[in-house]
Amino acid sequence: MGDVLLREVENGKFDDVPDLVESIFSDAIISRGFPGAARVSVSDILTKVQGSDGPGSHRKMIDAFPGAWVQWLANNPGGLSREEQIADYMNKMGDKIRGLYSIPSNEDSHVFSARFRNKQPANPPVSCVRKPDICVLNSAISDLPDGKVNWEHLRAVVEHKESLNPVAFQAAYEELLNCARLIFASQPNRRFVLGMAILGDYATFFYFDRAGVISSDRFHIHENPEKFLRVIVGFLFASNTDLGYDPTIVLKDGKGFITVKGKKYEIERIIYVESSLRGRGTVCYLAILDGKKYVIKDSWVDISRQSPEHQILKQLRGVAGVPTIAAYEVVKIGQEKDTTKRFRKFLKKTKFFNARELAWRRILAIAENREHRRIVMTPYGDSLETFSSLIELVSGIRDLVLIVRDLADNDILHRDLSLRNVILAKLDESSPLRRAFLIDYDFAINFIIQNFENAKGHRTGTLPFMALELLDSDANGNPKVAHAYYHDLESIFYILCWICTVLQGPNNEERKNFNFAASEIGMWAGLHVDNPNLGDIRVRKQDSIEHLNRFKSNVLGEFSPYFKDLHPCLLAMRRVLFVRTEIDEFDEPDQLERGKAVLDAWAAMSKEERELASDDFKKKVKGAKKDVPLSDQHQDEVISDLVKILDDTLDDLSKKHGSPPPVTVVNNPSAFAVDAAAESPAVAARKKKRTVVRKAAKIEVAENPLGVGESGNAGNGMRGTASEDPGLEPNLDEKPNVGVGRILRSFVKKTNPPPPSVRKSTRRSARSGPPEQSSRTLRSAMKPSGSKRASSLNRGMPL
């Protein structure tokens, strides 16, 4: 966890920040922990502790203090450890302050404890061993026996090292960082975590939140007693809110209440807690209001994102398989929005900024500002792994394919299709099947209004489900190509492979005696190495996917026997999703362009025209689909091919198991229903443009009907006979004349000319080109591809 965690916070770390302690534990904040005191200053506390009216020197404070500062770790008559000595001394400091200000001690009072210096708290949320030297606990919790105190109870942490040196400081920092992560993972209602490192006579204060780490300048505890006292008083007397807890959530043992838009939802259980430190910090609750179940997603959103999740979901309202928003808010603490900017906004104003200008300016340019937001959604569902039968699993995969299509029709790319982002929900009690929902739109973008660059902040994909192209990075670590709809389709393919490998069968039954880490799928996840390299994983994955025999042996060969009936389905999906990628592999230099023209013409034909087309031309279409990269194929055709494969699989499964087909078979894009009443003006405009394009194409098809008749010649100047073996590429021996494909390209080019950077690469596919969009990718983004789809199913979502 260490190296990964260090890299996670690397570009969000601010060191040696002056006035950090005074900002987080200001006198106003300290005063809130002193009942009945209108205003308390740490300077006043120090004066009273010293036992004189004047500020005096630290010598007077030492004389007035039991144990004495000058005796700091000097005498040890009880044989205590260093950590126990420090905790005991700071607790005596707290007792003296309570006496001076008449503050009663009760079970909610905070105390320092060194009980975990040699053993870790119970029930760690992740499999690792961390032993905080000193922690802050509630008084009642500190008296509980071992095994009863866990990471959920820690308020703050302190690490101690005997001397000050770079190695010791780094070790203390890493321990605090790991402890902070475990606290976040154990306390879903935590907004930030505080800590301190004591090295000899020096101390450094730390603040951890979802944007990274801020540490104070190093200070001498004897030469700067007020700052040291401020930290101790803050740990002991600050309110839970000022120690980083969310006052809008009351949580105990996974149950409680959460407030959204002034309404108090009862928390039935916690569905999901993200285990990372820096990032969204997503927590999902199953909650109840007025007898109805909701999913509440609590997360920290990078505000630089142009298409935040709640806006994406509003745009997709009414689309089947997409969550429905019931409420949304930006969380406020008091009257102030809860953001990670709260304790970073003074960085540019501090007098120390000039000295740290170069280092801080670089980090400030990268570091994100995250805003605490909540979305209340319906419906609630279970993970995809809980499928009850092969039919329900394949039906759910089919749902996902259609959701990707509907998202693209509404100008949306999900960009994080993974197993944890798919659920099954029961919407119709009369139906034996649940339908799939695609959740978590944090990485989704509207590709019309937003460019393809990621928003600021640390970004990681869900590694085993990432498309091959997206694993290929440039020198800056960014994908070489822009994310496209077919990358999400490829992720669906990997989701199905994962399930078939990991599970024994339905109802989330895990395989017995199966070494997942050594499996092919496990290697896609990087489980075979400590620090997975994207390049190595891509090569391994590509080798297993694009070579048929290796795919059969390395992937299908590791499937659980229960999923044997899905082998033909995966093989067919593979043929659609993974096509030839290198232009120099073609027998003829213009074979790719001729393949595009064939697919353009086929896409422009109606169902009736396709039925009348010659067998030769149909073979050319089949061959072109093997040759032409998905970036240059028509979206509806790719979706249609996948849907047909899944429909055929459902038919076969239904016949074999004696049950009726669970879904209506849809084999042609023209058969998809369109909800005209739900169309937005933008969708209607795209639909109108598609009609114009089809009319232009039909004129050409009518003049040259693609080889209809007995001659066997394909129209539009495309002649030649495809191989009798459907597995071989057809021989397109002549370059086509101007035909349907060029009419389509010409029309789109005239109505929506691409930007100059795209025009220069019109013949470059997204598979082999740079991050700019290829010409076909641009056309896919602009083309009128329908509207929100009508569905006989209810709308909704789970998490």
JSON list of C-alpha atoms in Angstrom, two decimals, residues 309-324 403 406-414 438 441 444-445 788 795:
[
{"chain": "A", "resi": 309, "resn": "GLU", "atom": "CA", "xyz": [-22.42, 13.56, -12.41]},
{"chain": "A", "resi": 310, "resn": "HIS", "atom": "CA", "xyz": [-25.64, 15.25, -11.33]},
{"chain": "A", "resi": 311, "resn": "GLN", "atom": "CA", "xyz": [-25.76, 17.24, -14.57]},
{"chain": "A", "resi": 312, "resn": "ILE", "atom": "CA", "xyz": [-25.09, 14.10, -16.63]},
{"chain": "A", "resi": 313, "resn": "LEU", "atom": "CA", "xyz": [-27.90, 12.26, -14.85]},
{"chain": "A", "resi": 314, "resn": "LYS", "atom": "CA", "xyz": [-30.29, 15.14, -15.39]},
{"chain": "A", "resi": 315, "resn": "GLN", "atom": "CA", "xyz": [-29.45, 15.11, -19.10]},
{"chain": "A", "resi": 316, "resn": "LEU", "atom": "CA", "xyz": [-30.11, 11.36, -19.19]},
{"chain": "A", "resi": 317, "resn": "ARG", "atom": "CA", "xyz": [-33.38, 11.51, -17.25]},
{"chain": "A", "resi": 318, "resn": "GLY", "atom": "CA", "xyz": [-35.78, 8.98, -18.72]},
{"chain": "A", "resi": 319, "resn": "VAL", "atom": "CA", "xyz": [-33.13, 6.80, -20.36]},
{"chain": "A", "resi": 320, "resn": "ALA", "atom": "CA", "xyz": [-33.64, 3.16, -19.40]},
{"chain": "A", "resi": 321, "resn": "GLY", "atom": "CA", "xyz": [-30.92, 1.69, -17.21]},
{"chain": "A", "resi": 322, "resn": "VAL", "atom": "CA", "xyz": [-29.71, 5.08, -15.91]},
{"chain": "A", "resi": 323, "resn": "PRO", "atom": "CA", "xyz": [-30.25, 6.22, -12.29]},
{"chain": "A", "resi": 324, "resn": "THR", "atom": "CA", "xyz": [-32.99, 8.74, -11.57]},
{"chain": "A", "resi": 403, "resn": "ILE", "atom": "CA", "xyz": [-27.29, 1.72, -22.38]},
{"chain": "A", "resi": 406, "resn": "ASP", "atom": "CA", "xyz": [-28.42, 5.40, -25.56]},
{"chain": "A", "resi": 407, "resn": "LEU", "atom": "CA", "xyz": [-25.71, 7.36, -23.79]},
{"chain": "A", "resi": 408, "resn": "ALA", "atom": "CA", "xyz": [-23.94, 7.98, -27.09]},
{"chain": "A", "resi": 409, "resn": "ASP", "atom": "CA", "xyz": [-27.24, 9.05, -28.66]},
{"chain": "A", "resi": 410, "resn": "ASN", "atom": "CA", "xyz": [-27.41, 11.68, -25.92]},
{"chain": "A", "resi": 411, "resn": "ASP", "atom": "CA", "xyz": [-23.77, 12.75, -26.44]},
{"chain": "A", "resi": 412, "resn": "ILE", "atom": "CA", "xyz": [-22.52, 11.00, -23.28]},
{"chain": "A", "resi": 413, "resn": "LEU", "atom": "CA", "xyz": [-19.58, 8.66, -22.74]},
{"chain": "A", "resi": 414, "resn": "HIS", "atom": "CA", "xyz": [-19.46, 6.79, -19.42]},
{"chain": "A", "resi": 438, "resn": "LEU", "atom": "CA", "xyz": [-25.15, 1.50, -15.26]},
{"chain": "A", "resi": 441, "resn": "TYR", "atom": "CA", "xyz": [-21.06, 8.81, -13.85]},
{"chain": "A", "resi": 444, "resn": "ALA", "atom": "CA", "xyz": [-18.69, 10.57, -17.76]},
{"chain": "A", "resi": 445, "resn": "ILE", "atom": "CA", "xyz": [-18.48, 13.47, -20.19]},
{"chain": "A", "resi": 788, "resn": "LYS", "atom": "CA", "xyz": [-33.79, 8.86, -25.96]},
{"chain": "A", "resi": 795, "resn": "ARG", "atom": "CA", "xyz": [-36.91, 4.08, -15.30]}
]
